[in-house]
């Protein structure tokens, strides 16, 4: 082997030799760090003493093999069924004369809510009386023309003209009668009504049983046909509209029983039933709307637009699988890992902790099923708490090792 006298080399040659020596040494150190003498990869290992485990609040436990319940959580809001919510309007224009209820009252169907004083109602009754008088006159004239025509005395054209006018008058009177019926004057009242009994008051009644939760009018306000005078809701029959995303649709089906939580209130949870699943994605939420029918908790005021959460049981295999706490899983991008140690490898108080890649299965808030990419030897313990601290320790101690 040739001996190199460094003192005789020029300065540039000396620097070159030192650089080559450092490069060879670095390569050797990196190889030493990458694999130990037995050729085992140490980059996913970290050694932590029992004392350090306690100080860092890192716990070790044996994993269980069992079936876990997996839930799906769907958020949404309460809506009233179409036939159990009503907007009250008037079929004719008029000024509010009197209000008989107030917001928060429970009213029965047909109960008087508001009365209006209406000039249009007076005019409508006047039109009806005029149409009725015309119809009565044309009825008499029709019978006269019919008799003349039967005796071949009158002209046929006169009879046909009278018949046409009578039919038109009858249609007009029937239309006005129907309008008055909508405004609360039935056929019996119409038969008893005379020109001296013209009413100026229109009664607005409740179309359903329910709570009055909106009353935006007061006495003297001009109520038009487009104006909402009151809002009613019946809370005996309610529905929750919740949203299911694409990955949950396989576990949601019509007729399914679900649990409903009122997330902003301390109401007890209730059972509901999935009655319909929309066949289209909502363009705003990118989800499918699920309609759940339920009955409100007794004695609790549950109203439309309250936020709710539906809990559904996910359809998973009943086969027991290896289970660890959710806190034991470390996620890095799209991959998941856990840390485990083998008691047989322990050196005194030194715990050799390995990092293993896993695939997740069914899970809930507390536990998750796992499967190993490379199955470890049996008899291991899992880091069940503060896995991120173990990862930080591994990164700290995975630097170059000089010997």
Short mmCIF file of C-alpha atoms in Angstrom, two decimals:
data_model
loop_
_atom_site.label_atom_id
_atom_site.label_comp_id
_atom_site.label_asym_id
_atom_site.label_seq_id
_atom_site.Cartn_x
_atom_site.Cartn_y
_atom_site.Cartn_z
CA UNK A 1 0.00 0.00 0.00
CA UNK A 2 1.42 3.38 -0.97
CA UNK A 3 2.00 5.84 1.85
CA UNK A 4 1.12 9.47 1.10
CA UNK A 5 3.16 12.11 2.84
CA UNK A 6 0.61 14.88 3.34
CA UNK A 7 3.26 17.39 4.30
CA UNK A 8 4.90 17.12 0.86
CA UNK A 9 1.64 17.66 -1.09
CA UNK A 10 0.82 21.10 -2.37
CA UNK A 11 -2.11 22.84 -0.68
CA UNK A 12 -4.56 22.03 -3.52
CA UNK A 13 -3.64 18.34 -3.38
CA UNK A 14 -4.05 18.26 0.38
CA UNK A 15 -7.59 19.67 0.11
CA UNK A 16 -8.50 17.07 -2.51
CA UNK A 17 -7.36 14.18 -0.30
CA UNK A 18 -9.28 15.50 2.72
CA UNK A 19 -12.44 15.93 0.63
CA UNK A 20 -12.23 12.37 -0.67
CA UNK A 21 -11.70 11.02 2.84
CA UNK A 22 -14.69 12.94 4.20
CA UNK A 23 -16.94 11.71 1.35
CA UNK A 24 -15.96 8.09 1.97
CA UNK A 25 -16.51 8.55 5.73
CA UNK A 26 -19.95 10.16 5.19
CA UNK A 27 -21.05 7.35 2.90
CA UNK A 28 -19.93 4.80 5.46
CA UNK A 29 -21.79 6.61 8.26
CA UNK A 30 -25.02 6.84 6.24
CA UNK A 31 -24.84 3.15 5.46
CA UNK A 32 -24.19 2.47 9.13
CA UNK A 33 -27.19 4.56 10.08
CA UNK A 34 -29.44 2.97 7.49
CA UNK A 35 -28.76 -0.58 8.53
CA UNK A 36 -27.27 -2.13 11.62
CA UNK A 37 -24.71 -4.97 11.63
CA UNK A 38 -27.50 -7.52 11.12
CA UNK A 39 -28.70 -5.70 8.02
CA UNK A 40 -32.02 -4.54 9.62
CA UNK A 41 -33.54 -1.14 8.66
CA UNK A 42 -33.35 1.13 11.72
CA UNK A 43 -35.01 4.22 10.24
CA UNK A 44 -38.42 3.19 11.64
CA UNK A 45 -37.09 2.42 15.13
CA UNK A 46 -36.81 4.56 18.21
CA UNK A 47 -35.61 3.65 21.70
CA UNK A 48 -37.37 5.22 24.68
CA UNK A 49 -36.83 4.39 28.36
CA UNK A 50 -39.61 3.56 30.79
CA UNK A 51 -38.97 6.83 32.60
CA UNK A 52 -39.29 8.84 29.39
CA UNK A 53 -42.52 7.05 28.50
CA UNK A 54 -44.00 8.18 31.81
CA UNK A 55 -42.77 11.74 31.48
CA UNK A 56 -44.16 12.03 27.95
CA UNK A 57 -47.47 10.37 28.99
CA UNK A 58 -47.04 7.62 26.39
CA UNK A 59 -49.02 4.48 27.15
CA UNK A 60 -48.55 0.92 25.89
CA UNK A 61 -51.38 -1.62 25.74
CA UNK A 62 -52.20 -4.94 24.15
CA UNK A 63 -54.60 -4.59 21.18
CA UNK A 64 -57.98 -6.31 21.20
CA UNK A 65 -59.65 -8.43 18.54
CA UNK A 66 -63.34 -7.58 18.41
CA UNK A 67 -66.28 -6.18 16.42
CA UNK A 68 -66.84 -2.43 16.77
CA UNK A 69 -69.96 -0.41 16.04
CA UNK A 70 -69.45 2.15 13.31
CA UNK A 71 -71.78 5.13 13.03
CA UNK A 72 -72.58 7.61 10.28
CA UNK A 73 -73.44 11.17 11.28
CA UNK A 74 -75.68 13.21 8.98
CA UNK A 75 -76.29 16.89 9.75
CA UNK A 76 -79.30 18.89 8.67
CA UNK A 77 -82.30 20.84 9.91
CA UNK A 78 -85.94 20.35 10.87
CA UNK A 79 -88.69 21.06 8.36
CA UNK A 80 -92.45 20.82 8.74
CA UNK A 81 -94.46 18.44 6.57
CA UNK A 82 -96.29 20.31 3.79
CA UNK A 83 -99.73 19.65 5.30
CA UNK A 84 -98.59 20.67 8.78
CA UNK A 85 -97.36 24.17 7.98
CA UNK A 86 -99.55 26.98 6.63
CA UNK A 87 -99.21 30.55 5.44
CA UNK A 88 -102.46 32.45 6.05
CA UNK A 89 -103.53 34.98 3.42
CA UNK A 90 -106.73 36.74 2.39
CA UNK A 91 -108.61 36.06 -0.83
CA UNK A 92 -109.74 39.70 -0.96
CA UNK A 93 -108.23 43.06 -0.10
CA UNK A 94 -109.24 44.78 3.10
CA UNK A 95 -108.07 46.63 6.22
CA UNK A 96 -107.35 44.70 9.40
CA UNK A 97 -110.20 45.45 11.79
CA UNK A 98 -109.42 43.12 14.70
CA UNK A 99 -106.83 40.49 15.67
CA UNK A 100 -108.02 37.66 17.94
CA UNK A 101 -104.73 35.83 18.55
CA UNK A 102 -101.07 36.53 19.25
CA UNK A 103 -97.78 34.87 18.41
CA UNK A 104 -97.18 31.65 20.33
CA UNK A 105 -100.87 30.73 20.64
CA UNK A 106 -102.04 27.25 19.73
CA UNK A 107 -105.10 27.49 17.47
CA UNK A 108 -107.55 24.95 16.12
CA UNK A 109 -108.55 24.57 12.51
CA UNK A 110 -111.44 26.95 11.69
CA UNK A 111 -110.68 29.29 14.60
CA UNK A 112 -110.99 33.01 13.85
CA UNK A 113 -107.63 34.74 13.60
CA UNK A 114 -108.33 38.14 12.02
CA UNK A 115 -111.27 40.11 10.67
CA UNK A 116 -110.96 42.52 7.74
CA UNK A 117 -113.19 45.42 6.70
CA UNK A 118 -113.39 45.24 2.93
CA UNK A 119 -114.99 47.51 0.33
CA UNK A 120 -114.22 44.88 -2.29
CA UNK A 121 -116.27 42.37 -0.30
CA UNK A 122 -119.25 44.72 -0.32
CA UNK A 123 -118.93 45.20 -4.08
CA UNK A 124 -118.70 41.43 -4.61
CA UNK A 125 -121.95 40.87 -2.72
CA UNK A 126 -123.61 43.63 -4.77
CA UNK A 127 -122.50 41.90 -7.99
CA UNK A 128 -123.97 38.65 -6.72
CA UNK A 129 -127.36 40.24 -5.98
CA UNK A 130 -127.41 41.84 -9.44
CA UNK A 131 -126.54 38.50 -11.07
CA UNK A 132 -129.21 36.73 -9.01
CA UNK A 133 -131.87 39.30 -9.96
CA UNK A 134 -130.95 38.95 -13.61
CA UNK A 135 -131.05 35.16 -13.32
CA UNK A 136 -134.49 35.22 -11.67
CA UNK A 137 -135.85 37.52 -14.41
CA UNK A 138 -134.36 35.41 -17.22
CA UNK A 139 -135.74 32.24 -15.62
CA UNK A 140 -139.27 33.67 -15.82
CA UNK A 141 -138.71 34.91 -19.37
CA UNK A 142 -137.32 31.52 -20.39
CA UNK A 143 -140.44 29.75 -19.12
CA UNK A 144 -142.65 32.24 -21.02
CA UNK A 145 -140.72 31.82 -24.26
CA UNK A 146 -140.74 28.06 -23.80
CA UNK A 147 -144.54 28.08 -23.46
CA UNK A 148 -144.96 30.29 -26.54
CA UNK A 149 -142.63 28.10 -28.53
CA UNK A 150 -144.52 25.00 -27.46
CA UNK A 151 -147.77 26.57 -28.77
CA UNK A 152 -146.05 27.73 -31.97
CA UNK A 153 -146.77 31.34 -31.11
CA UNK A 154 -143.38 32.87 -30.30
CA UNK A 155 -140.36 33.09 -32.55
CA UNK A 156 -137.72 30.37 -32.14
CA UNK A 157 -134.90 32.94 -32.21
CA UNK A 158 -136.41 34.71 -29.19
CA UNK A 159 -136.51 31.46 -27.25
CA UNK A 160 -132.89 30.60 -28.13
CA UNK A 161 -131.68 34.10 -27.20
CA UNK A 162 -133.37 33.93 -23.81
CA UNK A 163 -131.95 30.45 -23.19
CA UNK A 164 -128.43 31.68 -23.97
CA UNK A 165 -128.77 34.70 -21.67
CA UNK A 166 -130.12 32.49 -18.90
CA UNK A 167 -127.16 30.10 -19.15
CA UNK A 168 -124.68 33.01 -19.08
CA UNK A 169 -126.44 34.53 -16.09
CA UNK A 170 -126.41 31.22 -14.25
CA UNK A 171 -122.66 30.81 -14.86
CA UNK A 172 -121.98 34.34 -13.61
CA UNK A 173 -124.08 33.79 -10.49
CA UNK A 174 -122.35 30.45 -9.77
CA UNK A 175 -118.91 32.07 -10.06
CA UNK A 176 -119.85 34.87 -7.69
CA UNK A 177 -121.36 32.33 -5.28
CA UNK A 178 -118.09 30.37 -5.30
CA UNK A 179 -116.10 33.54 -4.54
CA UNK A 180 -118.38 34.39 -1.62
CA UNK A 181 -118.05 30.84 -0.34
CA UNK A 182 -114.26 31.23 -0.27
CA UNK A 183 -114.77 34.35 1.85
CA UNK A 184 -116.85 32.47 4.41
CA UNK A 185 -120.42 32.81 3.13
CA UNK A 186 -121.77 29.32 2.51
CA UNK A 187 -124.80 28.27 0.47
CA UNK A 188 -127.17 28.42 3.46
CA UNK A 189 -126.15 31.99 4.27
CA UNK A 190 -126.45 32.95 0.62
CA UNK A 191 -130.02 31.67 0.58
CA UNK A 192 -130.84 33.80 3.61
CA UNK A 193 -128.86 36.82 2.46
CA UNK A 194 -130.75 39.84 1.16
CA UNK A 195 -129.74 43.24 -0.12
CA UNK A 196 -130.31 44.63 3.35
CA UNK A 197 -127.88 42.12 4.90
CA UNK A 198 -124.72 43.11 3.03
CA UNK A 199 -121.64 42.48 5.22
CA UNK A 200 -118.44 44.49 5.20
CA UNK A 201 -116.42 42.07 7.33
CA UNK A 202 -114.26 39.19 6.10
CA UNK A 203 -113.20 36.56 8.62
CA UNK A 204 -109.75 34.97 8.32
CA UNK A 205 -109.65 31.51 9.91
CA UNK A 206 -106.90 28.99 10.74
CA UNK A 207 -106.51 26.37 7.97
CA UNK A 208 -104.79 23.82 10.29
CA UNK A 209 -104.23 23.05 13.97
CA UNK A 210 -100.93 24.47 15.11
CA UNK A 211 -98.82 27.11 16.80
CA UNK A 212 -98.94 30.68 15.53
CA UNK A 213 -95.28 31.58 15.14
CA UNK A 214 -95.57 34.64 12.89
CA UNK A 215 -98.13 37.47 12.97
CA UNK A 216 -96.69 40.40 10.99
CA UNK A 217 -99.84 42.61 10.90
CA UNK A 218 -101.64 45.05 13.18
CA UNK A 219 -104.99 46.82 13.22
CA UNK A 220 -105.45 49.28 10.36
CA UNK A 221 -102.98 47.61 7.98
CA UNK A 222 -104.22 47.18 4.42
CA UNK A 223 -104.09 43.44 3.78
CA UNK A 224 -103.59 42.53 0.14
CA UNK A 225 -104.00 39.13 -1.46
CA UNK A 226 -100.20 38.76 -1.75
CA UNK A 227 -99.53 39.53 1.93
CA UNK A 228 -98.89 36.81 4.54
CA UNK A 229 -101.08 37.55 7.54
CA UNK A 230 -99.93 34.68 9.78
CA UNK A 231 -97.77 31.55 9.81
CA UNK A 232 -98.83 28.30 11.51
CA UNK A 233 -96.92 25.10 12.21
CA UNK A 234 -98.07 21.82 13.71
CA UNK A 235 -95.18 20.23 15.60
CA UNK A 236 -96.90 16.87 16.05
CA UNK A 237 -95.55 15.75 12.67
CA UNK A 238 -92.06 16.91 11.73
CA UNK A 239 -89.35 15.89 9.33
CA UNK A 240 -85.58 16.29 9.35
CA UNK A 241 -83.78 17.03 6.10
CA UNK A 242 -80.22 15.74 6.49
CA UNK A 243 -77.44 15.37 3.94
CA UNK A 244 -75.57 12.19 3.02
CA UNK A 245 -72.34 12.30 1.04
CA UNK A 246 -71.33 9.87 -1.67
CA UNK A 247 -69.30 7.56 0.59
CA UNK A 248 -72.24 7.11 3.01
CA UNK A 249 -75.01 6.36 0.52
CA UNK A 250 -74.50 2.57 0.58
CA UNK A 251 -75.39 2.54 4.27
CA UNK A 252 -78.57 4.65 4.04
CA UNK A 253 -81.88 3.12 2.95
CA UNK A 254 -85.58 3.93 3.15
CA UNK A 255 -87.33 2.48 6.17
CA UNK A 256 -84.14 2.61 8.24
CA UNK A 257 -84.45 3.57 11.92
CA UNK A 258 -82.13 6.38 13.01
CA UNK A 259 -81.44 8.35 16.17
CA UNK A 260 -81.95 12.12 16.06
CA UNK A 261 -79.97 14.49 18.31
CA UNK A 262 -80.89 18.15 18.78
CA UNK A 263 -77.32 19.40 18.80
CA UNK A 264 -78.03 22.96 20.02
CA UNK A 265 -80.52 21.94 22.72
CA UNK A 266 -80.59 19.65 25.73
CA UNK A 267 -83.64 17.78 24.43
CA UNK A 268 -83.55 13.99 24.69
CA UNK A 269 -82.76 12.19 21.44
CA UNK A 270 -85.64 10.52 19.58
CA UNK A 271 -86.03 7.75 17.04
CA UNK A 272 -86.86 8.55 13.44
CA UNK A 273 -87.42 6.72 10.17
CA UNK A 274 -85.88 7.39 6.76
CA UNK A 275 -88.93 7.89 4.52
CA UNK A 276 -87.31 9.14 1.33
CA UNK A 277 -83.89 9.56 -0.26
CA UNK A 278 -83.52 12.15 -3.00
CA UNK A 279 -82.47 10.85 -6.40
CA UNK A 280 -80.28 13.84 -7.20
CA UNK A 281 -77.24 15.57 -5.71
CA UNK A 282 -77.77 18.98 -4.14
CA UNK A 283 -75.65 21.41 -6.23
CA UNK A 284 -74.75 23.54 -3.19
CA UNK A 285 -73.78 20.88 -0.64
CA UNK A 286 -72.68 18.18 -3.15
CA UNK A 287 -74.71 15.68 -1.18
CA UNK A 288 -78.00 13.80 -1.33
CA UNK A 289 -80.93 14.96 0.80
CA UNK A 290 -82.39 12.34 3.13
CA UNK A 291 -85.87 12.90 4.62
CA UNK A 292 -86.36 11.51 8.13
CA UNK A 293 -89.75 11.57 9.86
CA UNK A 294 -89.97 11.73 13.66
CA UNK A 295 -92.15 12.83 16.58
CA UNK A 296 -90.89 15.64 18.82
CA UNK A 297 -89.96 14.84 22.43
CA UNK A 298 -92.98 15.27 24.74
CA UNK A 299 -93.22 18.73 26.22
CA UNK A 300 -90.42 20.17 24.07
CA UNK A 301 -90.97 22.95 21.54
CA UNK A 302 -89.23 21.72 18.41
CA UNK A 303 -89.56 24.13 15.51
CA UNK A 304 -88.61 24.20 11.83
CA UNK A 305 -85.04 25.26 10.96
CA UNK A 306 -83.57 23.86 14.20
CA UNK A 307 -80.28 22.02 13.60
CA UNK A 308 -80.23 18.26 14.09
CA UNK A 309 -77.85 15.35 13.65
CA UNK A 310 -78.94 11.85 12.61
CA UNK A 311 -76.92 8.86 13.78
CA UNK A 312 -77.07 5.77 11.53
CA UNK A 313 -75.47 2.39 12.08
CA UNK A 314 -72.99 1.57 9.34
CA UNK A 315 -73.17 -1.86 7.71
CA UNK A 316 -69.88 -3.54 8.56
CA UNK A 317 -68.68 -7.15 8.74
CA UNK A 318 -69.48 -8.93 11.99
CA UNK A 319 -66.08 -10.66 11.88
CA UNK A 320 -63.85 -9.63 14.85
CA UNK A 321 -60.73 -7.77 13.76
CA UNK A 322 -57.65 -6.27 15.41
CA UNK A 323 -58.78 -3.07 17.13
CA UNK A 324 -56.82 -0.13 18.53
CA UNK A 325 -57.83 3.28 19.94
CA UNK A 326 -58.20 6.07 17.37
CA UNK A 327 -55.42 7.97 19.17
CA UNK A 328 -52.98 5.17 18.35
CA UNK A 329 -53.12 5.89 14.61
CA UNK A 330 -50.73 8.38 13.01
CA UNK A 331 -51.68 9.78 9.60
CA UNK A 332 -49.11 10.95 7.07
CA UNK A 333 -50.70 12.19 3.85
CA UNK A 334 -52.76 9.22 2.60
CA UNK A 335 -51.06 6.60 4.77
CA UNK A 336 -51.63 5.45 8.34
CA UNK A 337 -49.14 4.08 10.88
CA UNK A 338 -49.02 2.77 14.42
CA UNK A 339 -46.13 2.27 16.84
CA UNK A 340 -45.60 -1.04 18.62
CA UNK A 341 -43.01 -2.69 20.80
CA UNK A 342 -42.11 -6.29 21.57
CA UNK A 343 -41.55 -7.03 25.28
CA UNK A 344 -39.06 -9.73 24.29
CA UNK A 345 -36.83 -7.07 22.67
CA UNK A 346 -36.73 -4.85 25.75
CA UNK A 347 -33.22 -4.18 27.05
CA UNK A 348 -33.50 -3.32 30.74
CA UNK A 349 -35.55 -0.11 30.79
CA UNK A 350 -35.04 0.52 27.06
CA UNK A 351 -38.17 0.00 24.89
CA UNK A 352 -37.50 -0.53 21.19
CA UNK A 353 -40.52 0.95 19.37
CA UNK A 354 -41.27 0.07 15.74
CA UNK A 355 -43.30 2.07 13.20
CA UNK A 356 -45.68 -0.07 11.13
CA UNK A 357 -47.92 0.90 8.25
CA UNK A 358 -51.58 -0.14 8.57
CA UNK A 359 -54.86 0.02 6.65
CA UNK A 360 -57.95 1.28 8.49
CA UNK A 361 -61.30 -0.50 8.55
CA UNK A 362 -64.52 0.24 10.45
CA UNK A 363 -64.24 2.91 13.11
CA UNK A 364 -66.20 5.04 15.53
CA UNK A 365 -65.24 7.92 17.82
CA UNK A 366 -63.10 5.72 20.06
CA UNK A 367 -61.78 2.69 18.15
CA UNK A 368 -60.72 1.56 14.69
CA UNK A 369 -60.04 -1.75 12.96
CA UNK A 370 -56.54 -2.10 11.48
CA UNK A 371 -54.75 -4.43 9.09
CA UNK A 372 -50.95 -4.54 8.75
CA UNK A 373 -49.17 -4.13 5.44
CA UNK A 374 -46.49 -6.47 6.88
CA UNK A 375 -47.80 -8.64 9.68
CA UNK A 376 -45.54 -8.35 12.79
CA UNK A 377 -44.68 -11.20 15.14
CA UNK A 378 -47.32 -11.85 17.82
CA UNK A 379 -47.06 -10.62 21.40
CA UNK A 380 -46.60 -6.92 20.73
CA UNK A 381 -47.85 -3.87 22.62
CA UNK A 382 -49.29 -0.80 20.85
CA UNK A 383 -48.62 2.85 21.67
CA UNK A 384 -52.21 3.91 22.40
CA UNK A 385 -51.60 7.54 23.38
CA UNK A 386 -49.42 10.38 22.10
CA UNK A 387 -48.24 8.60 18.96
CA UNK A 388 -47.15 11.96 17.54
CA UNK A 389 -44.66 12.41 20.41
CA UNK A 390 -43.14 9.02 19.56
CA UNK A 391 -42.88 10.09 15.92
CA UNK A 392 -41.09 13.29 16.93
CA UNK A 393 -38.65 11.29 19.04
CA UNK A 394 -38.03 8.94 16.11
CA UNK A 395 -37.23 11.88 13.83
CA UNK A 396 -34.86 13.37 16.39
CA UNK A 397 -32.91 10.14 16.80
CA UNK A 398 -32.77 9.14 13.13
CA UNK A 399 -29.82 11.46 12.35
CA UNK A 400 -26.29 10.36 11.48
CA UNK A 401 -24.62 8.04 13.96
CA UNK A 402 -20.85 8.48 14.28
CA UNK A 403 -18.69 5.71 15.65
#
